[in-house]
Every structure is written in structure tokens, then in C-alpha cells.
XYZ file of C-alpha atoms in Angstrom:
747
model
C 4.927 -27.350 -25.997
C 6.224 -25.612 -22.853
C 8.598 -27.399 -20.484
C 6.049 -27.491 -17.658
C 3.428 -29.073 -19.905
C 5.984 -31.674 -21.070
C 6.776 -32.402 -17.412
C 3.080 -32.832 -16.616
C 2.618 -35.212 -19.522
C 5.657 -37.161 -18.429
C 4.377 -37.423 -14.853
C 0.993 -38.637 -16.002
C 2.525 -41.258 -18.262
C 4.755 -42.445 -15.432
C 1.787 -42.601 -13.020
C -0.253 -44.557 -15.603
C 2.569 -47.008 -16.073
C 2.873 -47.294 -12.302
C -0.843 -48.232 -11.951
C -0.406 -50.787 -14.642
C 2.643 -52.206 -12.979
C 0.890 -52.502 -9.635
C -2.030 -54.273 -11.327
C 0.417 -56.683 -13.001
C 2.206 -57.279 -9.693
C -1.112 -58.220 -8.140
C -2.610 -60.380 -10.896
C 0.455 -61.395 -12.929
C 2.320 -64.654 -12.839
C 4.410 -65.584 -9.805
C 7.658 -65.725 -11.784
C 7.221 -62.120 -12.971
C 6.704 -60.505 -9.588
C 10.237 -60.223 -8.280
C 11.758 -58.929 -11.569
C 8.847 -56.472 -11.890
C 9.428 -55.211 -8.320
C 13.134 -54.656 -9.070
C 12.353 -52.953 -12.409
C 9.816 -50.647 -10.800
C 12.195 -49.811 -7.958
C 15.053 -48.984 -10.401
C 12.681 -46.958 -12.653
C 11.492 -44.995 -9.587
C 15.077 -44.242 -8.528
C 15.842 -43.095 -12.117
C 12.719 -40.887 -12.194
C 13.541 -39.375 -8.826
C 17.116 -38.594 -9.954
C 15.742 -36.916 -13.087
C 13.303 -34.848 -11.028
C 16.027 -33.663 -8.641
C 18.203 -32.597 -11.555
C 15.637 -31.192 -14.082
C 12.469 -30.256 -12.217
C 13.400 -29.232 -8.668
C 14.434 -25.627 -8.105
C 18.255 -25.404 -7.889
C 18.302 -23.910 -4.445
C 15.529 -26.148 -3.060
C 16.760 -29.653 -3.920
C 17.567 -30.607 -0.374
C 14.381 -32.508 0.588
C 14.183 -34.242 -2.777
C 17.782 -35.416 -2.440
C 16.892 -36.839 0.969
C 13.889 -38.677 -0.509
C 16.148 -40.065 -3.247
C 18.653 -41.228 -0.666
C 15.914 -42.743 1.388
C 14.508 -44.599 -1.534
C 17.996 -45.834 -2.479
C 18.541 -47.212 1.051
C 15.169 -48.978 1.098
C 15.952 -50.557 -2.310
C 19.295 -51.749 -0.899
C 17.401 -53.342 1.995
C 14.937 -55.056 -0.392
C 17.818 -56.459 -2.521
C 19.664 -57.709 0.583
C 16.556 -59.452 1.876
C 16.124 -61.119 -1.514
C 19.800 -62.160 -1.959
C 21.281 -62.794 1.536
C 20.132 -66.088 3.009
C 18.126 -65.615 6.206
C 17.943 -61.774 5.847
C 14.291 -61.959 4.788
C 13.050 -64.730 6.995
C 9.993 -64.341 9.162
C 10.109 -64.195 12.064
C 13.401 -62.263 11.790
C 16.727 -63.710 12.683
C 20.051 -62.079 13.392
C 20.622 -61.776 9.606
C 17.763 -59.183 9.524
C 20.247 -56.757 11.026
C 21.982 -56.452 7.673
C 18.974 -55.044 5.711
C 17.892 -53.060 8.813
C 21.277 -51.270 8.706
C 20.089 -49.705 5.390
C 16.336 -49.434 6.179
C 16.659 -47.463 9.416
C 18.821 -44.642 7.921
C 16.287 -44.668 5.020
C 13.464 -43.879 7.476
C 15.740 -41.184 9.081
C 16.359 -39.538 5.704
C 12.655 -39.661 4.884
C 11.832 -37.907 8.208
C 14.460 -35.247 7.408
C 12.953 -34.804 3.935
C 9.390 -34.261 5.288
C 10.691 -32.013 8.056
C 12.559 -29.823 5.532
C 9.433 -29.571 3.371
C 7.524 -28.332 6.440
C 10.219 -25.735 7.109
C 10.417 -24.497 3.550
C 6.632 -24.228 3.310
C 6.641 -22.457 6.729
C 3.967 -25.038 7.668
C 5.532 -25.227 11.118
C 3.896 -21.851 11.802
C 0.410 -23.380 11.265
C -0.402 -24.194 14.870
C -3.849 -25.844 14.244
C -2.322 -28.133 11.569
C 0.412 -29.137 13.993
C -2.033 -30.017 16.763
C -4.320 -31.961 14.297
C -1.302 -33.900 13.057
C -0.352 -34.820 16.606
C -3.912 -35.935 17.302
C -3.768 -38.244 14.250
C -0.448 -39.551 15.420
C -1.681 -40.281 18.913
C -4.712 -42.161 17.549
C -2.441 -44.087 15.164
C 0.020 -44.812 18.019
C -2.892 -46.197 20.132
C -3.898 -48.498 17.303
C -0.270 -49.613 16.639
C 0.327 -50.289 20.322
C -2.848 -52.301 20.705
C -2.562 -54.431 17.557
C 1.216 -54.571 16.912
C 3.516 -53.636 19.783
C 1.635 -55.013 22.789
C 0.891 -58.446 21.217
C 4.434 -58.747 19.936
C 6.263 -58.072 23.267
C 3.915 -60.390 25.214
C 4.915 -63.474 23.226
C 6.864 -66.162 25.093
C 10.523 -66.652 24.332
C 10.920 -63.388 22.520
C 14.517 -62.644 21.453
C 16.021 -59.154 21.966
C 16.013 -58.611 18.236
C 12.288 -59.345 17.914
C 11.583 -57.238 21.019
C 13.361 -54.274 19.407
C 11.696 -54.973 16.109
C 8.265 -54.763 17.847
C 8.809 -51.026 18.334
C 9.369 -50.391 14.672
C 5.940 -48.786 14.259
C 7.046 -45.824 16.357
C 9.033 -44.617 13.360
C 5.934 -44.875 11.197
C 3.921 -42.832 13.706
C 6.470 -40.029 13.656
C 6.563 -39.986 9.839
C 2.714 -40.053 9.795
C 2.681 -36.881 12.010
C 4.998 -35.055 9.665
C 2.997 -36.102 6.569
C -0.339 -35.196 8.214
C 0.991 -31.727 9.081
C 2.260 -31.327 5.545
C -1.150 -32.317 4.235
C -3.030 -29.919 6.484
C -0.898 -26.900 5.805
C -1.276 -24.761 2.736
C -2.567 -25.584 -0.756
C -2.675 -29.262 -1.719
C -0.947 -29.636 -5.086
C -1.041 -32.874 -7.084
C 2.505 -33.695 -5.963
C 1.391 -33.379 -2.328
C -1.560 -35.733 -2.843
C 0.789 -38.309 -4.382
C 3.206 -37.991 -1.459
C 0.261 -38.470 0.940
C -0.695 -41.631 -0.964
C 2.896 -42.892 -0.890
C 3.047 -42.321 2.845
C -0.255 -44.229 3.369
C 1.024 -47.134 1.206
C 4.265 -47.149 3.218
C 2.443 -47.119 6.584
C 0.117 -49.854 5.441
C 2.993 -51.925 4.163
C 4.920 -51.535 7.425
C 1.767 -52.407 9.375
C 1.148 -55.659 7.543
C 4.874 -56.449 7.525
C 4.853 -56.178 11.369
C 1.794 -58.422 11.537
C 3.723 -60.968 9.405
C 7.065 -60.646 11.235
C 5.476 -60.780 14.649
C 3.423 -63.810 13.605
C 0.292 -61.885 14.656
C -1.686 -62.595 11.490
C -1.204 -64.575 8.275
C -0.015 -62.064 5.709
C 1.461 -62.964 2.366
C 4.832 -61.608 1.289
C 3.307 -60.594 -2.044
C 1.024 -58.038 -0.302
C 3.963 -56.451 1.417
C 5.863 -56.277 -1.922
C 2.903 -54.662 -3.660
C 2.637 -51.954 -0.961
C 6.341 -51.184 -0.979
C 6.365 -51.097 -4.764
C 3.429 -48.649 -4.736
C 5.403 -46.456 -2.263
C 8.381 -46.292 -4.661
C 6.192 -45.492 -7.679
C 4.064 -42.852 -5.914
C 7.039 -40.989 -4.582
C 8.603 -40.926 -7.999
C 5.278 -39.704 -9.579
C 5.081 -36.941 -6.951
C 8.626 -35.772 -7.789
C 8.046 -35.836 -11.558
C 4.984 -33.591 -11.297
C 5.968 -29.843 -11.723
C 3.784 -28.960 -8.772
C 6.484 -30.504 -6.584
C 8.190 -27.058 -6.751
C 5.355 -25.548 -4.718
C 6.081 -27.900 -1.846
C 9.381 -26.167 -1.230
C 7.926 -22.659 -1.415
C 6.522 -20.618 1.536
C 2.768 -20.909 1.810
C 0.534 -18.260 3.274
C -1.138 -19.659 6.343
C -4.863 -18.907 6.052
C -7.162 -19.637 8.990
C -10.362 -21.231 7.656
C -13.426 -22.770 9.105
C -12.905 -26.463 9.801
C -13.786 -28.537 6.715
C -16.003 -31.570 6.997
C -13.085 -33.830 6.253
C -10.869 -32.272 8.935
C -13.746 -32.373 11.450
C -14.208 -36.058 10.689
C -10.499 -36.612 11.186
C -10.510 -34.984 14.624
C -13.615 -36.898 15.606
C -12.004 -40.108 14.412
C -8.959 -39.538 16.654
C -11.365 -39.355 19.687
C -13.458 -42.330 18.601
C -10.658 -44.743 17.683
C -9.263 -45.233 21.201
C -12.782 -45.682 22.618
C -13.746 -48.290 19.992
C -10.393 -50.156 20.300
C -10.686 -50.233 24.089
C -14.198 -51.556 23.805
C -13.294 -54.271 21.257
C -9.875 -55.101 22.642
C -9.751 -55.116 26.413
C -6.374 -54.522 28.072
C -4.171 -57.590 28.424
C -2.124 -56.570 31.394
C -0.860 -53.751 33.614
C 1.690 -52.479 30.998
C -0.927 -52.494 28.202
C -3.408 -50.579 30.347
C -0.751 -48.105 31.528
C 0.401 -47.339 27.948
C -3.166 -46.993 26.684
C -3.960 -44.705 29.622
C -0.918 -42.495 28.895
C -1.882 -42.261 25.226
C -5.455 -41.394 26.129
C -4.258 -38.668 28.577
C -2.012 -37.269 25.848
C -4.959 -37.322 23.419
C -7.212 -35.518 25.941
C -4.551 -32.856 26.566
C -3.972 -32.441 22.838
C -7.661 -31.920 22.259
C -7.862 -29.523 25.201
C -4.848 -27.624 23.879
C -6.483 -27.284 20.488
C -9.689 -25.978 21.981
C -7.905 -23.450 24.120
C -5.650 -22.354 21.254
C -8.635 -22.052 18.929
C -10.473 -19.903 21.481
C -7.399 -17.786 22.114
C -6.859 -17.402 18.351
C -10.431 -16.183 18.005
C -9.926 -13.681 20.824
C -6.653 -12.426 19.257
C -8.401 -12.108 15.893
C -11.184 -10.121 17.479
C -8.657 -7.941 19.157
C -6.724 -7.446 15.899
C -9.983 -6.596 14.134
C -10.898 -4.121 16.800
C -7.454 -2.552 16.638
C -7.690 -2.283 12.828
C -11.046 -0.631 13.217
C -9.874 1.916 15.833
C -6.229 2.510 14.808
C -4.459 3.872 11.742
C -2.785 1.159 9.789
C 0.337 3.097 8.933
C 1.193 4.884 12.163
C -0.766 2.660 14.632
C -2.241 5.852 16.174
C -5.901 5.934 17.153
C -8.211 6.982 14.305
C -11.281 9.187 14.129
C -13.580 6.409 15.450
C -11.565 5.898 18.617
C -11.255 9.714 19.032
C -15.023 10.063 19.004
C -15.414 7.226 21.570
C -12.771 8.664 23.842
C -14.016 12.255 23.818
C -17.577 10.923 24.588
C -16.095 8.993 27.556
C -14.533 12.228 28.905
C -18.064 13.512 29.384
C -18.080 16.837 31.320
C -14.283 17.388 31.348
C -12.910 20.494 29.595
C -11.260 19.461 26.348
C -8.733 21.086 24.052
C -8.394 19.710 20.528
C -5.512 20.463 18.145
C -6.015 19.797 14.429
C -2.535 19.499 12.880
C -2.005 19.645 9.119
C 1.490 19.316 7.534
C 2.315 22.156 5.207
C 3.042 21.279 1.606
C 3.201 17.594 2.368
C 2.267 16.915 -1.260
C 5.720 18.143 -2.298
C 7.334 15.429 -0.253
C 5.322 12.768 -1.985
C 5.959 14.297 -5.367
C 9.678 14.697 -4.871
C 10.673 11.562 -2.993
C 7.763 9.290 -3.481
C 4.992 7.951 -1.285
C 7.362 5.588 0.545
C 9.252 8.531 1.996
C 5.954 10.327 2.619
C 4.792 7.402 4.722
C 8.132 7.426 6.550
C 7.665 11.116 7.333
C 4.150 10.487 8.584
C 5.400 7.832 10.980
C 8.138 10.112 12.186
C 5.609 12.917 12.772
C 3.384 10.471 14.689
C 6.321 9.517 16.911
C 7.250 13.155 17.596
C 3.692 14.109 18.453
C 3.356 11.133 20.784
C 6.485 12.211 22.614
C 5.094 15.768 22.959
C 1.826 14.453 24.393
C 1.263 13.921 28.124
C -0.015 10.681 29.608
C -3.738 10.785 29.108
C -3.614 12.817 25.928
C -4.837 11.120 22.740
C -2.753 11.532 19.543
C -4.631 10.477 16.405
C -4.186 10.356 12.676
C -7.474 10.888 10.854
C -6.230 10.640 7.295
C -3.656 11.857 4.832
C -1.319 14.347 6.529
C -3.839 15.315 9.244
C -3.248 14.557 12.898
C -5.344 15.381 16.024
C -4.304 15.717 19.626
C -7.110 15.665 22.145
C -6.095 17.093 25.568
C -8.416 16.500 28.489
C -8.682 19.135 31.257
C -7.194 21.843 29.065
C -8.513 25.353 28.475
C -7.710 27.634 25.578
C -4.433 28.915 27.113
C -3.115 25.372 27.861
C -4.077 24.179 24.406
C -2.394 27.091 22.762
C 0.762 26.444 24.831
C 0.674 22.861 23.601
C 0.285 24.063 19.980
C 3.355 26.333 20.479
C 5.421 23.366 21.711
C 4.388 21.261 18.753
C 5.305 24.033 16.223
C 8.671 24.495 18.001
C 9.314 20.763 17.858
C 8.848 20.861 14.048
C 11.832 23.141 13.666
C 14.102 20.109 14.165
C 14.564 18.185 10.940
C 13.126 14.654 10.562
C 15.813 12.101 9.968
C 14.530 9.933 7.091
C 16.113 7.506 4.668
C 16.724 10.297 2.188
C 18.384 12.522 4.820
C 17.122 15.320 7.015
C 13.726 16.688 5.944
C 12.180 19.808 7.367
C 8.427 20.298 7.276
C 6.135 22.717 9.107
C 2.622 22.336 10.455
C -0.391 24.530 10.677
C -2.553 23.970 13.713
C -6.130 24.766 14.515
C -7.124 24.822 18.186
C -10.700 24.375 19.479
C -11.780 23.965 23.102
C -14.951 22.911 24.877
C -15.957 23.582 28.478
C -17.475 20.140 28.765
C -19.921 17.627 27.268
C -18.300 18.119 23.861
C -19.238 16.364 20.678
C -15.992 15.122 19.097
C -17.188 15.814 15.501
C -18.070 19.404 16.386
C -14.650 19.949 17.937
C -12.966 18.423 14.919
C -14.984 20.723 12.632
C -14.101 23.835 14.646
C -10.380 22.917 14.921
C -10.290 22.191 11.221
C -11.780 25.629 10.517
C -9.182 27.229 12.723
C -6.417 25.298 11.009
C -7.315 26.880 7.680
C -7.149 30.241 9.411
C -3.593 29.346 10.487
C -2.726 28.566 6.849
C -4.065 31.965 5.836
C -1.722 33.453 8.453
C 1.221 32.080 6.493
C 1.515 28.469 7.724
C 3.765 27.111 10.549
C 1.541 28.745 13.155
C -1.624 28.093 15.021
C -4.999 29.770 15.278
C -7.736 29.544 17.918
C -11.271 28.964 16.875
C -13.992 31.541 17.479
C -17.666 31.659 16.495
C -17.016 34.209 13.790
C -14.927 31.631 11.929
C -17.892 29.317 11.801
C -19.940 32.082 10.150
C -17.058 32.600 7.693
C -17.083 28.888 6.856
C -20.820 28.993 6.340
C -20.563 31.969 4.041
C -17.725 30.346 2.131
C -19.746 27.210 1.617
C -22.745 29.270 0.424
C -20.384 31.097 -1.966
C -18.937 27.846 -3.251
C -22.393 26.400 -3.921
C -23.428 29.616 -5.742
C -20.261 29.576 -7.818
C -20.911 26.087 -9.056
C -22.862 26.529 -12.306
C -22.202 30.249 -12.508
C -20.421 29.786 -15.811
C -23.205 27.761 -17.300
C -25.780 30.306 -16.047
C -23.874 33.158 -17.753
C -23.113 34.978 -14.514
C -19.379 35.220 -15.245
C -18.212 37.974 -17.599
C -14.887 39.459 -18.738
C -13.612 43.010 -18.111
C -10.601 44.592 -19.771
C -8.091 47.016 -18.157
C -5.763 48.865 -20.506
C -1.968 48.545 -20.421
C -0.152 51.608 -21.740
C 3.308 52.239 -23.074
C 4.947 54.733 -20.626
C 7.367 55.847 -23.349
C 4.798 56.772 -26.037
C 1.544 56.904 -24.099
C -0.032 54.509 -26.636
C -2.398 51.729 -25.812
C -0.362 48.451 -25.804
C -3.026 45.966 -24.743
C -5.467 44.770 -22.108
C -5.461 42.548 -19.101
C -8.620 40.456 -18.879
C -10.140 40.183 -15.442
C -12.938 37.833 -14.511
C -15.991 39.251 -12.801
C -19.096 37.593 -11.256
C -22.589 39.040 -10.980
C -24.897 36.811 -8.964
C -28.649 37.496 -9.105
C -28.970 37.452 -5.294
C -25.433 38.190 -3.991
C -24.912 40.956 -6.544
C -21.344 41.828 -7.736
C -19.024 39.446 -5.888
C -15.489 40.599 -5.334
C -12.827 38.557 -7.180
C -10.931 38.584 -3.898
C -13.695 36.375 -2.536
C -14.602 34.065 -5.404
C -11.245 33.508 -7.156
C -9.616 31.698 -4.152
C -12.706 29.539 -3.858
C -12.571 28.717 -7.540
C -8.906 27.803 -7.322
C -9.341 25.649 -4.240
C -12.307 23.714 -5.635
C -10.877 23.394 -9.208
C -13.690 25.439 -10.762
C -11.043 27.815 -11.989
C -9.948 25.251 -14.618
C -13.152 25.497 -16.679
C -13.735 29.155 -15.835
C -10.109 30.060 -16.765
C -10.469 28.160 -20.083
C -13.587 30.080 -20.872
C -11.899 33.408 -19.997
C -8.913 32.516 -22.170
C -11.123 31.828 -25.195
C -13.198 34.938 -24.645
C -10.147 37.057 -24.342
C -8.401 35.795 -27.434
C -11.578 36.082 -29.557
C -12.174 39.657 -28.290
C -8.624 40.734 -29.065
C -8.728 39.152 -32.531
C -11.928 41.186 -33.174
C -10.330 44.452 -31.891
C -7.185 43.923 -34.013
C -9.464 43.502 -37.072
C -11.230 46.768 -36.241
C -7.959 48.671 -35.755
C -6.557 47.417 -39.035
C -2.999 46.312 -39.928
C -1.504 49.884 -39.695
C -2.332 50.342 -36.001
C -0.045 49.470 -33.127
C -0.658 45.716 -32.531
C -2.394 45.093 -29.261
C -1.923 42.115 -26.843
C -4.211 40.569 -24.283
C -2.989 39.334 -20.923
C -4.819 36.533 -19.068
C -4.176 35.194 -15.575
C -3.467 31.468 -15.325
C -3.779 29.701 -11.937
C -1.577 26.889 -10.706
C -4.509 24.475 -11.032
C -4.640 25.339 -14.766
C -0.899 24.736 -15.070
C -1.387 21.265 -13.681
C -4.147 20.619 -16.140
C -2.609 18.877 -19.166
C -5.373 20.282 -21.365
C -4.158 23.928 -21.016
C -1.585 23.784 -23.801
C -4.102 22.193 -26.192
C -6.712 24.870 -25.298
C -4.267 27.649 -26.071
C -3.111 26.027 -29.381
C -6.654 25.501 -30.582
C -7.935 29.028 -29.791
C -4.931 30.590 -31.474
C -5.507 28.518 -34.546
C -9.201 29.196 -34.539
C -8.810 33.022 -34.293
C -5.570 33.405 -36.266
C -4.160 35.602 -33.442
C -0.334 35.681 -33.407
C 0.848 33.767 -30.388
C 3.071 36.626 -29.193
C -0.095 38.744 -28.818
C -1.287 36.418 -26.028
C 0.276 37.000 -22.575
C -0.299 34.476 -19.876
C 0.262 35.686 -16.320
C 1.396 33.379 -13.499
C 2.171 34.321 -9.849
C 5.424 33.558 -8.158
C 3.813 31.590 -5.324
C 1.741 29.535 -7.739
C 4.768 28.471 -9.690
C 6.705 27.515 -6.604
C 3.912 25.275 -5.270
C 4.889 22.712 -7.954
C 7.926 24.059 -9.798
C 8.664 21.037 -11.992
C 5.072 20.681 -13.229
C 4.884 24.435 -13.825
C 8.147 24.414 -15.755
C 6.888 21.690 -18.048
C 3.664 23.544 -18.876
C 5.376 26.897 -19.247
C 8.003 25.511 -21.578
C 5.306 23.976 -23.744
C 3.434 27.356 -23.854
C 6.626 29.245 -24.684
C 7.238 26.787 -27.561
C 3.830 27.864 -28.971
C 5.175 31.420 -29.091
C 3.003 32.716 -26.258
C 4.445 35.479 -24.073
C 4.715 34.577 -20.378
C 4.641 37.032 -17.484
C 5.294 36.881 -13.783
C 2.448 38.637 -11.957
C 2.725 40.459 -8.640
C 6.534 40.249 -8.723
C 8.059 40.960 -5.356
C 5.324 39.483 -3.193
C 6.463 35.904 -3.440
C 9.858 34.206 -3.669
C 11.550 36.898 -5.857
C 14.523 34.556 -6.368
C 16.933 35.125 -9.241
C 17.741 31.423 -9.319
C 14.102 30.411 -10.108
C 13.424 33.431 -12.291
C 16.412 32.461 -14.497
C 14.779 29.061 -14.997
C 11.347 30.316 -15.986
C 10.786 31.028 -19.715
C 9.203 34.458 -19.116
C 9.462 37.716 -20.962
C 7.488 40.059 -18.734
C 7.701 41.120 -15.093
C 4.714 42.790 -13.454
C 5.653 44.858 -10.335
C 3.017 44.535 -7.609
C 0.924 47.615 -6.814
C 2.213 47.549 -3.206
C 5.644 48.692 -4.443
C 4.240 51.304 -6.926
C 1.943 53.112 -4.488
C 4.597 55.441 -2.985
C 7.046 55.970 -5.840
C 7.685 59.564 -6.833
C 7.232 60.614 -3.240
C 10.639 59.473 -2.001
C 8.949 56.361 -0.641
C 10.758 53.457 0.909
C 10.032 51.142 -2.055
C 11.651 53.375 -4.757
C 15.013 51.612 -4.356
C 13.349 48.223 -4.687
C 11.596 49.232 -7.894
C 14.860 50.614 -9.303
C 16.594 47.333 -8.488
C 13.807 45.339 -10.158
C 13.985 47.592 -13.333
C 17.753 47.206 -13.469
C 17.591 43.435 -13.048
C 14.898 43.147 -15.718
C 16.922 45.184 -18.174
C 19.964 42.947 -17.519
C 17.797 39.895 -18.153
C 16.164 41.393 -21.266
C 12.727 41.444 -19.703
C 9.997 44.009 -20.164
C 8.427 45.415 -17.026
C 4.767 46.419 -16.336
C 4.011 48.558 -13.249
C 0.630 47.688 -11.689
C -1.565 50.126 -9.705
C -0.450 53.383 -11.428
C -3.021 55.843 -10.160
C -1.339 59.298 -10.356
C 0.534 61.272 -13.007
C 3.456 61.533 -10.460
C 3.774 57.748 -10.308
C 3.587 57.531 -14.158
C 6.293 60.133 -14.649
C 8.626 58.630 -12.029
C 8.247 55.148 -13.609
C 8.848 56.542 -17.119
C 11.955 58.286 -15.916
C 13.295 55.035 -14.484
C 12.767 53.257 -17.767
C 9.702 51.189 -16.933
C 8.077 49.915 -20.176
C 4.364 49.678 -19.444
C 1.886 50.885 -16.873
C -1.473 49.645 -15.717
C -3.911 51.198 -13.293
C -6.878 53.469 -12.750
C -4.918 56.451 -14.166
C -5.250 54.822 -17.590
C -8.638 53.129 -17.128
C -10.777 50.873 -14.903
C -11.492 47.273 -15.819
C -14.637 47.471 -18.010
C -16.520 45.214 -20.368
C -15.473 45.078 -24.014
C -18.167 47.444 -25.269
C -17.059 50.222 -22.872
C -13.520 50.088 -24.288
C -14.602 50.958 -27.869
C -13.317 54.493 -27.566
C -9.769 53.178 -27.037
C -10.034 50.676 -29.818
C -11.376 53.057 -32.527
C -8.009 54.521 -33.489
C -4.278 54.709 -32.623
C -4.804 57.152 -29.816
C -2.601 57.878 -26.859
C -4.022 57.239 -23.422
């Protein structure tokens, strides 16, 4: 049995024994009542001490220690009244000062305990609960004044002690306010209900005790003893229950509709003074004045609650409105408010800047989303400082921001974009240090009566144009871009399903040994023949496939097709022929796909092709987009025995530091460097340097775009290993390459 379950069982047993003891106190023999009262009080003190030591949280024992101290002082007062002659007489004599010297500090400690509980639960922040507790206190004060205080102080021959004693209920009213606020704030655990019952028993006991002491009504001492004994036992039961720990923990203040019980409580606070005044007319000027003051306080408290409730509703509506129109992270206006504002500008000329952070994903991947959010807030602040009064800076999602500039033509909007790009050259000071990030900006303008969504669409289109320019720049929108976007969307829709419809096919371009002139292998290139669009250039559809992710399935198909075709060719050539390889391009989207390694492994096992005969080509820029992910995939592929190649070397980062980290065995020099070699072109020194570096790193080199014998001969003289280009053959379907496959022939 767990410790909490044992504590619950113990608390229930104690509560059951308490109920039995109270019943015995009421119905038992007279001689048993005083010993039973003392026994219950001592048992309660012991239970409280146990709860403080074993159940309360170590750093939250303060209020429970105060309650234990309060109960101890009350018990001392009870013992003194029972043992000291004259201390318990009614009406009270001077001897009553002795027990009162213990009882009054006991009340003070109890008030401190309840106040501390309110502070720990953060219930003091619950404004409606505080006001409702005050309302209950005022109604109770009205009742106590009418039935206890006023009749007591109006008696003839009243001693100073009895006069002071008449105001004792004020303490009870204060305690009642604290308990009421505690009851109305947060969740009501079993321990809290027991404390509420204990406070009710104590208040009732004090009330009837004052009626007895003030000789206002015939009240038996046994009734007072029963109520005080119930107070002891209920407080001890509350402290023994494990839910008492929740009373010292912060509670989330939740604003709810008024419950029926709470509504009845508020109504009762209004009705009680009216009923009492009707039943008990005022007995003098002082009585009338006090009642009037209490009624005025009650009216002001109700008015305060109504005003606060209305103001809270207005604030909630404002907060809801702000959440609906502003970005939660940066507190900038969102798309909805942008649309409203642009519509309100009506016929004014408008410039709109669509700002997208370049490679923001790398920030999230490297430092985490917390730093990414920090950067977004810093960007929002910098853009806001760049904007003029009247401009609207918005965040519309992710790493996309918009600045709407009223009364701005294309030139002014472009100047604004230049200032924004210039401001991004300064690093952003974040928790991880200085971070530099650039932005691509699309600019769209409207001469007037603009539709915000149309402007956003046009600026977004221009932003992608800026990214095509190389990022960290801006582009102005023109109508031709809209046509380009429409064509691209048509192309994307046509590309979807092209693989399933059999419109994609593989072509093979030979790679030749420049040393021997022999066929060394083929590069597989994907082609698309659409029934309506005809032969679509790979320069058009490959970028679309990569951006949409269609390249993952299409690339996997091309990989399987290539490996199977090579395996068939190697079978035709026989074991004595020079072994061929096949080279297949792999996009960065495929590298991120965890299924790639499994696909390569499966197709190699299925065809029996030696892993070294499969070359996988990756581009420099693709690898650097997500270097760590690429390294993981490339290492796994290398471990399979696959040969890895860097495609279009020289057009990307061309960094020795990253090249040394990549598990590659082949470098392919881009055709742009090969086109002028052999003619004393400017790129000859670059090609020589690449060949020397590759030799030092034990890498083979393939020259792309070899189209003339002069280029071939120059590359051979420089020690280049392989050549690829139209000089050796165009990309053609497998059937058209049978003449090269039939024997070990030089190309």
C-alpha cells in the first residue's frame, strides 16, 4: 500500500472516530463529557503534530505550524477555564483575562495561517473571490452587530471587560473573510472542505458563546463544548488528509461562470441586512449609524464587483481580439489584421514587402526551436525599428514577415527593402551569441484600392524570384512572374502522377576512360514525356520535383531502374569485359529520407550488383543545406560499399574542409569549367588545381561537358580519369546504347 493511500485511510479513520466522539459528547453521560473533550483535544493536537512532521511538504509547513500553535493556545485557554476558579464564569469576570491571554494570540495565529495559505495558493490574485468573501464578511458583520454587539453594549452597568468582550465577534468576521476567500479560490480538495467545516463550527461556537456570555440567550455550556471539540477534530482531520498539500501549492485562477451556490451566496449577502432590518428595528442612533455604514459598505462592495466584472469582460474581449489579430510569439499584427488595415487604406498607394529569412531551418536544427523563436522576436524588433510611423509590420507565419507601407510607390518600396537588407548585415545578439541571417524580399505595389491577399500573393511570388537571384536581395513583382507561377503550378499538377502513368523514363549517357578510351559506365538521367506538354526539360521539372518532394519516389524508381539495367548489361558483356558502373543523381530530399539506404541495400541484394558498381552523385549545395544529416546518410551508403561522387564540383562551396569530411571517391568537374580548356581559356588553371587536389586526396575525376577532341586531349594530358559529354554520346534510352554494350569497344 502506498504512503498516500495509508494517509488517506488514517485520515478517514480519524474522521470516523471524531464523528463518534462528537455523538458521544452530545448523548453520553454528563461525567464523561469533560474527560472526552480533553482526550479529543489532546488527540487532535497529536494528529496535527504528526501531519506537520510526516504529511506536510518540508518547505511548506509554515501555515500548519501556525494552526498547531493556534490549537495549542485554544487548548490552554480551555484548560485554564476549567481549572482556574472564576476563569470560566458567565458573565465574565476579571479572571477571564487569564484564558483570554491565550485565546487571543490563538486567533491571531489562525488568521496568519489562513492568510499564508491564501498567499501560497496565490488566491489573493483571484479578485472576484476576494470581493465575494468581503460581501460574506459584511453580511456576517451586520448579523453579529445586530444580535451580539449592539445588545451587549446597550446593557446597563456594563463593565469595561464585558464592553471589550462584546467586540470579540469582529475577530470571527475577519477569519470568516479569509476562509471564504480560501473556499472560493481554486480547487476544493477534501482537506479544504474539512477546514471550511472547522471554521463554521468555530464561528458558530463563538456566536453561541457570546450569546451566553452576554446573557443574551439561554445557551448551555455543553453546546459550546461540542462546537469547540468539533473544531479541534475537523482541523486535525483536514491536516491528516494528504490533499492538505494542495492547499499550500499555487492554484491556477480560472474565471468561470457563477455557480448556483455562489450566486445564492451573493444574493444572501444582499437579503440578510434587509431581512434583519425588517425583523429587528434599530434600537438607537448608534445602532442605526453602524447598520447604515455596513449597508453602504455592502452596496459599494457589490457595485465594485459589478464594475470589476464588467471591466474583466471588456479586458477579456480585448485580449481575445488581440490574440485573433496579433502573432502570439512576436506580438506583431497577423494576416487578419493586415487584410483589415489594407482594406481601410482604400485608394492610397501601397507598397508591400514579403520578407522570408534565408535558411532559417538551419537555426532551428542547430540551436533548437527556442533560439529560433528568440531570433524571430529579434527580427520582429529590428523590422519595427526600420518601419515608419503608420507602416504595418506583420508576421504571417513561420519565418515570414510582411511590411505594408502606405503612400509608397515602387521606388520607395525598393528603397525600404534595401534598408531592411542592409540592417540584416548586423548580427543578432541571441543567448547563444551573435547570429547572422539574411533575408530575401519580394516587393509588390498597388496604385490604390488594393486587395491585401492579391498583394501578398504577388509579393510572395517576387520573394521566390529574389531567392533565385541568390538570396539576401529583393525582387520587384511584375505581371510576367504571375504567368511564371501559373505555369509552374500547371507543371506541378502535371508532374503529380507522372510516374504512375509511365511518363517518366531513364536515359543513359556514357562515361569513358580518357586513358584507354574504353566505356567505363553510364550516368542515368531522368526524362519526362507528357502527352500534352511533350518533352519537358529536366531544368524545368527537376526543381519542381525536389521542392514538392516528388523527387523522393521518382528518384527511388530511377535508382532501381538503373541498377537493374546495369546488372542486365553486365550479364550481356560477360565476366571478361571491363566492368561497367552506373551513376545516379541523389537529391538532398532523398538524403533526408531515411528509406534511401534501405532502398539501395535491397536493390543491390535483389540484382546481385557489386556495390562499388553503383555511383551516387550529390551536389555541393545540396550537401551543405543540411550537412550533418547528409553526412549520416552518406556514411551509411559508403558502409554499404557504394561509390559516392560530388557532382558539378566548383559551382558550390568548393571547400577543402567539408570535402575532407565527405566519404566521396569521385569528383565531377562542372561543364562550365571544361568548355574552354585546350584553348588557353581562363579556367584551365582552375581545372589543373582541381586535378592536382583530387590526386593528392586519392580521388578520381570525371570531366563533364566534353564536346570536342581538343578538350578530350587536353584533359587526358592533365591526368583526368574519365570524360562525359556529347563527344562520347548523348543521353539515350537503354535500347539505343546496345551498340556500346555488345563488346569491349573503345568509344
